[in-house]
mmCIF file of C-alpha atoms and ligand atoms in Angstrom:
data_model
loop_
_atom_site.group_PDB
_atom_site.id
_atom_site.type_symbol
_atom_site.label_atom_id
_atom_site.label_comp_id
_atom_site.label_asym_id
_atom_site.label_seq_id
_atom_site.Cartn_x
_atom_site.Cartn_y
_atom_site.Cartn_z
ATOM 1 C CA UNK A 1 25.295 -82.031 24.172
ATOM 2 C CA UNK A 2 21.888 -83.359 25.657
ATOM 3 C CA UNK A 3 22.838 -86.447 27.223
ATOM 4 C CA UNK A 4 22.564 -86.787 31.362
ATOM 5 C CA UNK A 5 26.252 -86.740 31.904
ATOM 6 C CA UNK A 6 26.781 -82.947 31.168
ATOM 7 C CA UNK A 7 24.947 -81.862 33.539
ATOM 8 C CA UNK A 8 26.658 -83.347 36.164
ATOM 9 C CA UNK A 9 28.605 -81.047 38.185
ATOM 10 C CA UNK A 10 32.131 -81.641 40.352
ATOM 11 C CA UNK A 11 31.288 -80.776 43.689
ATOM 12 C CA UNK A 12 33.585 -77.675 43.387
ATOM 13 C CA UNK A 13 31.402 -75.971 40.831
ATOM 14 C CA UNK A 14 28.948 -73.953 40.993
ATOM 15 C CA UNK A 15 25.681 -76.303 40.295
ATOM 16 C CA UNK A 16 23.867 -74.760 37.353
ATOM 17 C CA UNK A 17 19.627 -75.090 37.702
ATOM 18 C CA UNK A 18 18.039 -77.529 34.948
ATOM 19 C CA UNK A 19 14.726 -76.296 33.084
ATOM 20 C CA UNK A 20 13.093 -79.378 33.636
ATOM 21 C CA UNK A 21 10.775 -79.503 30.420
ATOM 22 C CA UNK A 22 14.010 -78.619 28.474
ATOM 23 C CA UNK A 23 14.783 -82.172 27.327
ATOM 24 C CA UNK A 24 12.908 -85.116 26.392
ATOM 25 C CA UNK A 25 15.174 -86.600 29.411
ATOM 26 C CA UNK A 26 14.088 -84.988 32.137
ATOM 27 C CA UNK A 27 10.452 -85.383 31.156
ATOM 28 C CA UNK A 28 10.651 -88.570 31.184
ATOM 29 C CA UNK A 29 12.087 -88.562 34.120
ATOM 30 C CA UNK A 30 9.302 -87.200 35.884
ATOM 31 C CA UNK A 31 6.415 -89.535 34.204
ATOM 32 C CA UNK A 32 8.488 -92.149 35.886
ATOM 33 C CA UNK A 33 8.300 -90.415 39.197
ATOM 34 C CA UNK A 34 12.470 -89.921 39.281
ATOM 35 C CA UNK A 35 14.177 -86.667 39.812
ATOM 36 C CA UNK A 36 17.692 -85.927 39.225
ATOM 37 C CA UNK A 37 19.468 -85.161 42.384
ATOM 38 C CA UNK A 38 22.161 -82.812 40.951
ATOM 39 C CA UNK A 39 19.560 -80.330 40.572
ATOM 40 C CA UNK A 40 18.425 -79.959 43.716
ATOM 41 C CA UNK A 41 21.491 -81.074 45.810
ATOM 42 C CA UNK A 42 22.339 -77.641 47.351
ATOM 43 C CA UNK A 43 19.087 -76.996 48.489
ATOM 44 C CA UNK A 44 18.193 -80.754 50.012
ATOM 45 C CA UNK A 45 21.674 -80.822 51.371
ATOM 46 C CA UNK A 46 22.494 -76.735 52.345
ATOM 47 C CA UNK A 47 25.965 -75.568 52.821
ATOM 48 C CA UNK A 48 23.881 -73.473 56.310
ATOM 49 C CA UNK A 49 20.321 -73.347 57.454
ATOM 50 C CA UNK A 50 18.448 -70.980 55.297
ATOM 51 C CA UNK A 51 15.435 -70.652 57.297
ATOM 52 C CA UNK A 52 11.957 -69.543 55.557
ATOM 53 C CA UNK A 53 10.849 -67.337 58.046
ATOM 54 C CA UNK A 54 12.213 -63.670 58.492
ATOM 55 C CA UNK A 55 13.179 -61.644 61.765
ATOM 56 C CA UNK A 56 9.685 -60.478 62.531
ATOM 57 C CA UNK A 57 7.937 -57.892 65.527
ATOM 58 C CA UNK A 58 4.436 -57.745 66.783
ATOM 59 C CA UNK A 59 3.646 -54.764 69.064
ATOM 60 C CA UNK A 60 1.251 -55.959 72.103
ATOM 61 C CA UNK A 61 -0.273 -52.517 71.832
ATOM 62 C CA UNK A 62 -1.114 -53.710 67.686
ATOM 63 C CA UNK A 63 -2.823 -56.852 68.592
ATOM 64 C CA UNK A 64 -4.459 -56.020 71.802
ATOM 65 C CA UNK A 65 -7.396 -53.726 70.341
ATOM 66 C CA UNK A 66 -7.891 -56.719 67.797
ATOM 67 C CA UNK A 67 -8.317 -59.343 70.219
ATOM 68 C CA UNK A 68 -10.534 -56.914 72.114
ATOM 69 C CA UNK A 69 -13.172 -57.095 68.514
ATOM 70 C CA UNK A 70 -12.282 -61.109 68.747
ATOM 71 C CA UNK A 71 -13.974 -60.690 71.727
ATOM 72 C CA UNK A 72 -17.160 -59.199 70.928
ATOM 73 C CA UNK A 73 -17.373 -61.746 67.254
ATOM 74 C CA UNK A 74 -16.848 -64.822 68.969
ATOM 75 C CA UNK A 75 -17.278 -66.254 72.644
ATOM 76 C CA UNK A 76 -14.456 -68.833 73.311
ATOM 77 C CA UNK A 77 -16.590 -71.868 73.873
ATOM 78 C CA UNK A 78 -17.690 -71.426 70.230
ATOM 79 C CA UNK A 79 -14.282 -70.817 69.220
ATOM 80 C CA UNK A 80 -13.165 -73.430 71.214
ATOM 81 C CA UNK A 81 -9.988 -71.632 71.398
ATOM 82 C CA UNK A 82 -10.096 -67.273 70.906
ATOM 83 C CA UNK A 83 -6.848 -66.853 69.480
ATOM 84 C CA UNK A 84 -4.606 -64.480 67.093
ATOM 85 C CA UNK A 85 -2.138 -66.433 65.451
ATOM 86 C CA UNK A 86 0.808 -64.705 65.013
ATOM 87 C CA UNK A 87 2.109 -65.582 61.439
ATOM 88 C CA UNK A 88 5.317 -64.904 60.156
ATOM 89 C CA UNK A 89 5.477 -62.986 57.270
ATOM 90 C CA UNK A 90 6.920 -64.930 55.094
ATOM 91 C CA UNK A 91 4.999 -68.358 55.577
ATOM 92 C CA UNK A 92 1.626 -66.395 55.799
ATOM 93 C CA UNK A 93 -1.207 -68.922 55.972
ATOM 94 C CA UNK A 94 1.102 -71.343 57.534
ATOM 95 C CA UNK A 95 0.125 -70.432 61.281
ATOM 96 C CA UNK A 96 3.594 -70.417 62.259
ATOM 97 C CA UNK A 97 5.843 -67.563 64.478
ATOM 98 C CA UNK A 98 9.431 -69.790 63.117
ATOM 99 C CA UNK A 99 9.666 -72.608 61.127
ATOM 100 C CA UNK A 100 8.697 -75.249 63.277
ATOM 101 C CA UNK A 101 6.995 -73.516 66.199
ATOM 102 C CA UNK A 102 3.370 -72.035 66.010
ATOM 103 C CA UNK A 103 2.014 -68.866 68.654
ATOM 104 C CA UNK A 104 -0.885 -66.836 68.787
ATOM 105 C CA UNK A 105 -1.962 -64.859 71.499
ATOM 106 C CA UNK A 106 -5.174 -66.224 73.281
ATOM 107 C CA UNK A 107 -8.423 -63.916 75.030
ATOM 108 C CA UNK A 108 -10.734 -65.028 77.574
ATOM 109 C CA UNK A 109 -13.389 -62.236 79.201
ATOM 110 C CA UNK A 110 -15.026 -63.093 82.324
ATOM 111 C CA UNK A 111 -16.813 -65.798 83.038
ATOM 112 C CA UNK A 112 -15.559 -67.702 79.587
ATOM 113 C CA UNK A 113 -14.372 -71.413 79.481
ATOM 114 C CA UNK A 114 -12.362 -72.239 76.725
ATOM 115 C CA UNK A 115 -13.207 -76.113 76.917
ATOM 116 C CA UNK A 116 -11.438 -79.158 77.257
ATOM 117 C CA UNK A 117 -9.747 -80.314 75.178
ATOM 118 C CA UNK A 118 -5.957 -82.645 74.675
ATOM 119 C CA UNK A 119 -3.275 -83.197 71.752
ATOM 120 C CA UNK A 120 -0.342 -84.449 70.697
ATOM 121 C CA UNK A 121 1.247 -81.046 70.504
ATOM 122 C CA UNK A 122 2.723 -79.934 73.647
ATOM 123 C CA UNK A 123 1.618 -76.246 74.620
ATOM 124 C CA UNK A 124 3.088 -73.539 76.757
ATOM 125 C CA UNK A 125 0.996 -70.768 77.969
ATOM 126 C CA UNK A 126 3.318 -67.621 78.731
ATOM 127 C CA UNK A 127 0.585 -65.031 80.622
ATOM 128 C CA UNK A 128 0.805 -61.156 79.313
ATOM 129 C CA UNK A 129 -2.317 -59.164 80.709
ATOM 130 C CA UNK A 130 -4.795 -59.434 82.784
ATOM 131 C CA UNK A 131 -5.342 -61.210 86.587
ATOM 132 C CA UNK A 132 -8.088 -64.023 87.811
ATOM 133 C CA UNK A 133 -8.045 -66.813 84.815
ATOM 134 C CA UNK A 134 -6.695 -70.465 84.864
ATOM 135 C CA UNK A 135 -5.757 -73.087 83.240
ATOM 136 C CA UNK A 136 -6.586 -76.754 84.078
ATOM 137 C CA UNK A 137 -4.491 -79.654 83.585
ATOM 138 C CA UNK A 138 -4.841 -82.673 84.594
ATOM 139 C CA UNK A 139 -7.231 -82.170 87.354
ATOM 140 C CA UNK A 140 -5.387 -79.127 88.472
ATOM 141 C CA UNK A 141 -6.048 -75.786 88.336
ATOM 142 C CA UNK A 142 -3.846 -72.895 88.166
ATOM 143 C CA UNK A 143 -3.920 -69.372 88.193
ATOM 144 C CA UNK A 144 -2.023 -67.302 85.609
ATOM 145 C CA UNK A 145 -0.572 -64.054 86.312
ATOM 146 C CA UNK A 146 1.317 -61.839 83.836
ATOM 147 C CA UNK A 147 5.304 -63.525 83.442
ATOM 148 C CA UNK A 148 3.855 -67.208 84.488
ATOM 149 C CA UNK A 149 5.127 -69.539 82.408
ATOM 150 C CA UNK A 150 2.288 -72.605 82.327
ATOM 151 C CA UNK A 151 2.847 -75.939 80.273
ATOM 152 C CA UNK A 152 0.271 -78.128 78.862
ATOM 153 C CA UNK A 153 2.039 -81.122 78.274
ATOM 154 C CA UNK A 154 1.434 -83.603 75.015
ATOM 155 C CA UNK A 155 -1.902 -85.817 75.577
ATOM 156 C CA UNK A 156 -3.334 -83.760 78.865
ATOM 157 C CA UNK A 157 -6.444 -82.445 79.591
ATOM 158 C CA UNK A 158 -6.898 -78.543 79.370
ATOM 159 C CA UNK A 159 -9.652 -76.319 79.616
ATOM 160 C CA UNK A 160 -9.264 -72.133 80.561
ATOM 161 C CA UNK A 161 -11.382 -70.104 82.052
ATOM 162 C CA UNK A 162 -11.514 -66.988 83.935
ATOM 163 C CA UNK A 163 -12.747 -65.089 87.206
ATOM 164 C CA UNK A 164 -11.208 -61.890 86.568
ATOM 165 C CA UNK A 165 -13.465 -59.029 86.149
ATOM 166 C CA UNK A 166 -11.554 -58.207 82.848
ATOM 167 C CA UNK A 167 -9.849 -59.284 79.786
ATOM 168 C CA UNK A 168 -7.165 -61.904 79.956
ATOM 169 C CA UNK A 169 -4.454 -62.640 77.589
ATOM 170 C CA UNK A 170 -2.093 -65.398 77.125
ATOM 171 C CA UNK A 171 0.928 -66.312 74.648
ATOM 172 C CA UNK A 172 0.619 -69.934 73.350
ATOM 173 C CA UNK A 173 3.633 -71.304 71.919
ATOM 174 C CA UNK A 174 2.920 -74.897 70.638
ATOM 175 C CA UNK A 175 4.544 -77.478 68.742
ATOM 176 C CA UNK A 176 2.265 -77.438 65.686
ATOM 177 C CA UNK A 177 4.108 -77.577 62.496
ATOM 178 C CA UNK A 178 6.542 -79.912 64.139
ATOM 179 C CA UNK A 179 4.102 -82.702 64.952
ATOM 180 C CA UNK A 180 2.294 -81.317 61.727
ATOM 181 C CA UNK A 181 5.234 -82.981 59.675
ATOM 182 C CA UNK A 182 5.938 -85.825 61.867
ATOM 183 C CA UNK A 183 1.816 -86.255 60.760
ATOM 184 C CA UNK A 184 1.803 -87.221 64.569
ATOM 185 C CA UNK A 185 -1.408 -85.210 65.507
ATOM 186 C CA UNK A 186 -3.956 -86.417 67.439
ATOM 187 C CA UNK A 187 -6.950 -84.656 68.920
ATOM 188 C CA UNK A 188 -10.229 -85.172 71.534
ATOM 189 C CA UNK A 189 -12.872 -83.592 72.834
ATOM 190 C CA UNK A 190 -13.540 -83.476 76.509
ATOM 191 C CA UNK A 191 -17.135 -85.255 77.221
ATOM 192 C CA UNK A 192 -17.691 -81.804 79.578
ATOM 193 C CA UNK A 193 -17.060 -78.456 78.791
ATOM 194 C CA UNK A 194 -14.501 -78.615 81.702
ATOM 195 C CA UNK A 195 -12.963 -81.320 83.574
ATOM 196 C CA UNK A 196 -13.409 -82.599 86.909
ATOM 197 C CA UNK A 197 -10.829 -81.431 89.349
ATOM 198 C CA UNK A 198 -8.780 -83.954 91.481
ATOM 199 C CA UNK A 199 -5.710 -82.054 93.084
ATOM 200 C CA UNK A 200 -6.202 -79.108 94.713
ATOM 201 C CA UNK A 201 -4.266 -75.776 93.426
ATOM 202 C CA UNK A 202 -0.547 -76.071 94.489
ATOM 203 C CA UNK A 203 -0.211 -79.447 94.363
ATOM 204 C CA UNK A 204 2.196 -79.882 91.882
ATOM 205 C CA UNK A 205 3.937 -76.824 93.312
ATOM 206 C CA UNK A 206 4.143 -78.518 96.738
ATOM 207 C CA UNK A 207 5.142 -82.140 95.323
ATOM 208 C CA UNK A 208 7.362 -81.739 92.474
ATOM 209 C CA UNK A 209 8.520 -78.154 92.967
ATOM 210 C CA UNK A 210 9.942 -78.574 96.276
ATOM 211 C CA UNK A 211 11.738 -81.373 94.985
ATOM 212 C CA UNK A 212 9.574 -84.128 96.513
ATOM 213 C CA UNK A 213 9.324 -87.601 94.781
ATOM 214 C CA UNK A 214 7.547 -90.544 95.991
ATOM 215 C CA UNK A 215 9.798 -93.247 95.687
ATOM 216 C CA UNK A 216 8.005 -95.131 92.867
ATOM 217 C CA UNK A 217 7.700 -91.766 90.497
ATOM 218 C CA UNK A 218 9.430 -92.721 87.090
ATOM 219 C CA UNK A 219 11.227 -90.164 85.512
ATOM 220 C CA UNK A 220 8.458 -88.485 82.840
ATOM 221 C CA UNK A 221 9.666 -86.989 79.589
ATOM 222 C CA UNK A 222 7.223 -83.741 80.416
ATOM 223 C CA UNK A 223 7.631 -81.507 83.626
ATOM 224 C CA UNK A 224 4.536 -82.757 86.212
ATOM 225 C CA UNK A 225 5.577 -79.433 87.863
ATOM 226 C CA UNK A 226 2.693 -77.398 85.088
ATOM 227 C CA UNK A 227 3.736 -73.598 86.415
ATOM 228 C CA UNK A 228 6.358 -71.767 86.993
ATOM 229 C CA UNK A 229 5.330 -68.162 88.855
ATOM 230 C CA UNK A 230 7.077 -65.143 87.733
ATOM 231 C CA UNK A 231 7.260 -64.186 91.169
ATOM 232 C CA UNK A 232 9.811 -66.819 92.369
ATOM 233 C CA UNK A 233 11.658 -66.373 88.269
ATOM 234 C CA UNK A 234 11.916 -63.041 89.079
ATOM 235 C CA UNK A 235 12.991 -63.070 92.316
ATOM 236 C CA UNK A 236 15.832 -66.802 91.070
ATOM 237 C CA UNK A 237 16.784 -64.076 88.684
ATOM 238 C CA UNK A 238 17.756 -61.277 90.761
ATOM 239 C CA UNK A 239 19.611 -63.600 92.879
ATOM 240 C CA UNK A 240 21.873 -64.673 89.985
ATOM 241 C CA UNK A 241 22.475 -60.930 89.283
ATOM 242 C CA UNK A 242 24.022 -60.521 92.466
ATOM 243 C CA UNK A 243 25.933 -63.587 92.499
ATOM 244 C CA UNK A 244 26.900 -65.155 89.586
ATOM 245 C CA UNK A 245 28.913 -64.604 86.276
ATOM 246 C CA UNK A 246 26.999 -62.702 83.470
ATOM 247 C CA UNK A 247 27.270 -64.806 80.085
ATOM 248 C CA UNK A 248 28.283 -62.167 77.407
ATOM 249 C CA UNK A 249 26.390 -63.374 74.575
ATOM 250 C CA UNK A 250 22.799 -65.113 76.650
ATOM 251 C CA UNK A 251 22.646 -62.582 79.430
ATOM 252 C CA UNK A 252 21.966 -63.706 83.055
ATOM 253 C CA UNK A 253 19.374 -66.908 82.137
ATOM 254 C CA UNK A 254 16.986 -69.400 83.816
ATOM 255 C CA UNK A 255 15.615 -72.448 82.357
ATOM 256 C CA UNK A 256 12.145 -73.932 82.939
ATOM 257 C CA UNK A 257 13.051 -77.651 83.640
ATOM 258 C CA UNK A 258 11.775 -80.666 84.416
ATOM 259 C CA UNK A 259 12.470 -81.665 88.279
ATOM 260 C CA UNK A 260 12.406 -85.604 87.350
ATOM 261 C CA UNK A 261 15.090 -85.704 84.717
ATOM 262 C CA UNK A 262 17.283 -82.193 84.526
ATOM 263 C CA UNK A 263 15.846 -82.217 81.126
ATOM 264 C CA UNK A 264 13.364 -79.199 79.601
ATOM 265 C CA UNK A 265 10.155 -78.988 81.014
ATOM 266 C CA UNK A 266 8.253 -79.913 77.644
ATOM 267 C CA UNK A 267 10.392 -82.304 75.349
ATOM 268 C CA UNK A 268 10.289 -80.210 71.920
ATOM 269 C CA UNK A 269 10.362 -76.506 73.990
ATOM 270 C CA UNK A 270 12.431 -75.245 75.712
ATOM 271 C CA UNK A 271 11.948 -72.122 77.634
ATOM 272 C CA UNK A 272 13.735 -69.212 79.711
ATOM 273 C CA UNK A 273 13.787 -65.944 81.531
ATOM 274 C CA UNK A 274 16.539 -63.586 80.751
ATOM 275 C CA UNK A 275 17.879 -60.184 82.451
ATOM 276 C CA UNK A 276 20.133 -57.419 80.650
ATOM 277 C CA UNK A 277 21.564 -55.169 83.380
ATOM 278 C CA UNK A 278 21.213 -51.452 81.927
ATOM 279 C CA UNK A 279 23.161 -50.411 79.075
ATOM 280 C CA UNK A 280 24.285 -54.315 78.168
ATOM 281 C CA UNK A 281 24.448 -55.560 74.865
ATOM 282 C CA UNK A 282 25.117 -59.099 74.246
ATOM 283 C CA UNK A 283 27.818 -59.705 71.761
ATOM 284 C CA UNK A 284 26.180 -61.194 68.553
ATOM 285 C CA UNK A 285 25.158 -65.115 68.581
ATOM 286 C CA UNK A 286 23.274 -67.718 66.739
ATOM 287 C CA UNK A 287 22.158 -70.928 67.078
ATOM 288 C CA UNK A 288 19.976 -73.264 64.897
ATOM 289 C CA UNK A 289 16.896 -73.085 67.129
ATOM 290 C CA UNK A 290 14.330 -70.847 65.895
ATOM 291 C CA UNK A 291 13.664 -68.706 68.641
ATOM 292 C CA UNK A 292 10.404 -66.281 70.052
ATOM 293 C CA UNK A 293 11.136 -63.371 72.338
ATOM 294 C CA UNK A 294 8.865 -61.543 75.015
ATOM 295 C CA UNK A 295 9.686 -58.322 76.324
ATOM 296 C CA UNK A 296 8.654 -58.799 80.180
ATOM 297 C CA UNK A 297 10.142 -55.453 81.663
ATOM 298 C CA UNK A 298 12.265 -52.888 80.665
ATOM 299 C CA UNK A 299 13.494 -52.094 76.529
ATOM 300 C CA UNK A 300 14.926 -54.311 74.021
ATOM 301 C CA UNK A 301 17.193 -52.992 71.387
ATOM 302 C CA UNK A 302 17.160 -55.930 69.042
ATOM 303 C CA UNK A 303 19.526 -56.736 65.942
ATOM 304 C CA UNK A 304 18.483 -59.357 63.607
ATOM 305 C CA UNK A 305 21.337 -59.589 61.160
ATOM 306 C CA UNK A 306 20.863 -55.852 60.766
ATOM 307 C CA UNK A 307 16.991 -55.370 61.044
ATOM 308 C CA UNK A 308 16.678 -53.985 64.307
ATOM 309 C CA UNK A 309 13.335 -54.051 66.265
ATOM 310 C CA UNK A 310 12.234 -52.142 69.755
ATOM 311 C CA UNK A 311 10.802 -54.014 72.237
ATOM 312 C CA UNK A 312 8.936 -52.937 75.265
ATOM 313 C CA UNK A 313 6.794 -55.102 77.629
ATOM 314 C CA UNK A 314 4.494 -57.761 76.040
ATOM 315 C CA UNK A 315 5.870 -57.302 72.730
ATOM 316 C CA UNK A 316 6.834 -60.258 70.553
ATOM 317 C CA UNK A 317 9.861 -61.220 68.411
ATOM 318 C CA UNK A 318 10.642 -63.923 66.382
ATOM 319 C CA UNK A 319 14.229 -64.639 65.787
ATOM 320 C CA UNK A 320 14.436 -67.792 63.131
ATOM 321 C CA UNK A 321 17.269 -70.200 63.378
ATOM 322 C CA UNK A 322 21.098 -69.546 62.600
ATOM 323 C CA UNK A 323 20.311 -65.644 62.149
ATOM 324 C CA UNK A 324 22.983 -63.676 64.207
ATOM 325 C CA UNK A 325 21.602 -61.481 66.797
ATOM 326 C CA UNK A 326 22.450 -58.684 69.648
ATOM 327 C CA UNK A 327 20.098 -57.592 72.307
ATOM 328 C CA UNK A 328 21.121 -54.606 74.089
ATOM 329 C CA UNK A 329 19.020 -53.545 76.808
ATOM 330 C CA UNK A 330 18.070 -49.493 77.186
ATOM 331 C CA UNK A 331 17.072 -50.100 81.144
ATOM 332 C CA UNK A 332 17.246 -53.062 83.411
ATOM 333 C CA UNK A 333 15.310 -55.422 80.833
ATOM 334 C CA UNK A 334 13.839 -58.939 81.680
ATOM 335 C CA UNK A 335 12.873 -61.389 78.433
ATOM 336 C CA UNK A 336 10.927 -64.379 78.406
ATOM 337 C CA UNK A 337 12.068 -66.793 75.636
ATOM 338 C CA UNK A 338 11.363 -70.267 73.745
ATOM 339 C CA UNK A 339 12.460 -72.072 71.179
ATOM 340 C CA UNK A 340 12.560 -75.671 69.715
ATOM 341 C CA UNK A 341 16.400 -76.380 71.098
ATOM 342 C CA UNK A 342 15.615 -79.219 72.555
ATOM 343 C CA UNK A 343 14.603 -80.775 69.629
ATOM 344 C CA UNK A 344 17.950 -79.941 67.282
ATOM 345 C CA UNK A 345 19.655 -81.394 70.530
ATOM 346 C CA UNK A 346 18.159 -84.661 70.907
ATOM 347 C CA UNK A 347 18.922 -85.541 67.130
ATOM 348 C CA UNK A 348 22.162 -83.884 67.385
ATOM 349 C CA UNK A 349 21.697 -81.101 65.100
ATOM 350 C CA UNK A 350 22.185 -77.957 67.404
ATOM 351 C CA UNK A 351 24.871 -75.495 66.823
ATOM 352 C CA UNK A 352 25.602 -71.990 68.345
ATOM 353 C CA UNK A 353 28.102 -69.618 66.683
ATOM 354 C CA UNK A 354 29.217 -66.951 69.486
ATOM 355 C CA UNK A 355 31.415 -64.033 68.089
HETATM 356 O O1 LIG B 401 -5.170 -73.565 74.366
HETATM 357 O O2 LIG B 401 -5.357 -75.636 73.823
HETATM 358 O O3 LIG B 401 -3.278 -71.299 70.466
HETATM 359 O O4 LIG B 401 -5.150 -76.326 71.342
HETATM 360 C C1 LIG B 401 -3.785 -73.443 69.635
HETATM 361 C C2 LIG B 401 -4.264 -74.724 69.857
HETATM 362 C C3 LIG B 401 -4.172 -72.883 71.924
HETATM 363 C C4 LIG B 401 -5.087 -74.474 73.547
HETATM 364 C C5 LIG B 401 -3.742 -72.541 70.666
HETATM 365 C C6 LIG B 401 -4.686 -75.081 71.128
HETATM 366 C C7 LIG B 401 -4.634 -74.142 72.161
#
């Protein structure tokens, strides 16, 4: 039998694949630019999320000597940006960590300015070595020390540079292959290598992070409060620890948000800091976010549906959506963590499973 109809399947079956040059049928089919849907059905419409990219580790110690050689190839003015990309195995040349969320880790050396620069994408800068460089946005400046979590927000001004008398490294975790198939990317160059400053350092801190509003401020969809110091995380966290309820399958967990709405501080990222008392495993979870891990302090014990992966400070994991996972923690262990969440929740798409 060669005619359309038998190779239509009841939905109870097991759909069989179609060798599309087989019949005169389907090759006419796809002269006419048509496709048959009943061959592809399972994968457009999935019985689960199958994620491309894999459970995947990248030792700090690894990259760091790497990024060190960047250094000495290529200044980061004429790189514009001096950065590793960390690429999943599994969608190599793709520069992205998960299937929708790109990272690399970034260098500047004394002295450099990465210039300035703004897009679509929304960054966040999570800082891993190093003391004395900054980040400017939107007229601000602001240090980064290691465990500050900085955001760039979509459309601002950003330039880095650094006083330190060493190198500096960053995690960026941007938006990329999102807005890459949303083909909502937009880019420009700063007229000067970096921008004028208008606020002094600590404004934003002193406005928006004490909770201080004028009383015409709208409500804005990114955080104006740009850092978040690992210093007063830390020190949230350890209050929580002493306090408060563990959850068995997160951990003890704060979440970067914006102070205007409640909401995350960047509208496709969200972000958090995590602490696993000593000994503490969580019990396995998933959820449809893909997700990026950074070991902060102590050692991660990390099961990825059965891959497991050590993790000890700066070290970086990527956990793609819907895999189940278990972090046990060997001493007191603090993790820094983002993922696009906030993205499956505004279209109503995120699910956790918690066993
Ligand atoms: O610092 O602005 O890793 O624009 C990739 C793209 C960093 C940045 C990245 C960027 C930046």
């Amino acid at each position: 039998m060669s005619t359309a109809n038998s190779f239509a399947q009841s939905p109870r079956e097991t759909p069989h694949t179609v060798d599309s040059t087989s019949s005169e049928y389907y090759q006419g089919l796809v002269s006419q630019n048509l496709a048959p849907l009943w061959v592809s059905l399972s994968r457009l419409v999935p019985e689960e999320p199958k994620p491309k990219a894999q459970a995947f580790a990248w030792s700090f110690a690894d990259v760091f000597p790497r990024l060190l050689e960047a250094g000495e190839l290529i200044s980061a003015e004429q790189a514009e940006r001096r950065v590793l990309v960390l690429e999943n195995p599994t969608l190599a040349g793709q520069s992205r960590i998960t299937d929708t969320l790109y990272a690399g880790l970034q260098l500047i050396l004394p002295g450099e300015v990465a210039p300035a620069h703004r897009h679509t994408q929304s960054a966040l800068r999570f800082a891993m070595h190093g003391h004395g460089a900054y980040t400017a946005v939107n007229g601000e400046r602001v240090a980064m020390a290691p465990g500050d979590f900085i955001i760039t927000p979509a459309w601002t001004w950003h330039d880095h540079g650094s006083h330190a008398d060493g190198p500096v490294v960053w995690l960026d975790g941007l938006d990329v292959p999102l807005v890459s198939f949303l083909h909502a990317g937009f880019r420009q160059q700063h007229e000067e290598t970096a921008q004028s400053l208008h606020r002094s350092e600590g404004e934003s801190l002193l406005r928006y992070g004490s909770g201080l509003l004028r009383p015409d401020d709208e409500k804005t969809a990114t955080s104006p409060l740009f850092k978040y110091s690992y210093e007063r995380t830390r020190a949230a966290l350890e209050l929580i620890t002493r306090r408060e309820d563990m959850d068995l399958h997160r951990g003890y967990e704060v979440c970067y948000v914006n102070p205007t709405t409640g909401d995350t501080a960047l509208p496709t990222i969200g972000a958090s800091m995590r602490l696993l008392p000593k000994g503490f495993g969580t019990r396995p979870y998933r959820s449809t976010d893909g997700t990026v891990l950074v070991c902060v302090e102590g050692k991660l014990r990390v099961s990825v549906e059965g891959n497991v992966f050590t993790l000890t400070p700066q070290d970086v994991l990527a956990v793609p959506g819907w895999h189940l996972h278990q972090i046990e923690a060997e001493s007191e262990s603090v993790f820094f963590s983002f993922s696009d969440a906030p993205v499956h929740k505004k279209l109503a798409l995120w699910r956790e499973e918690r066993q």
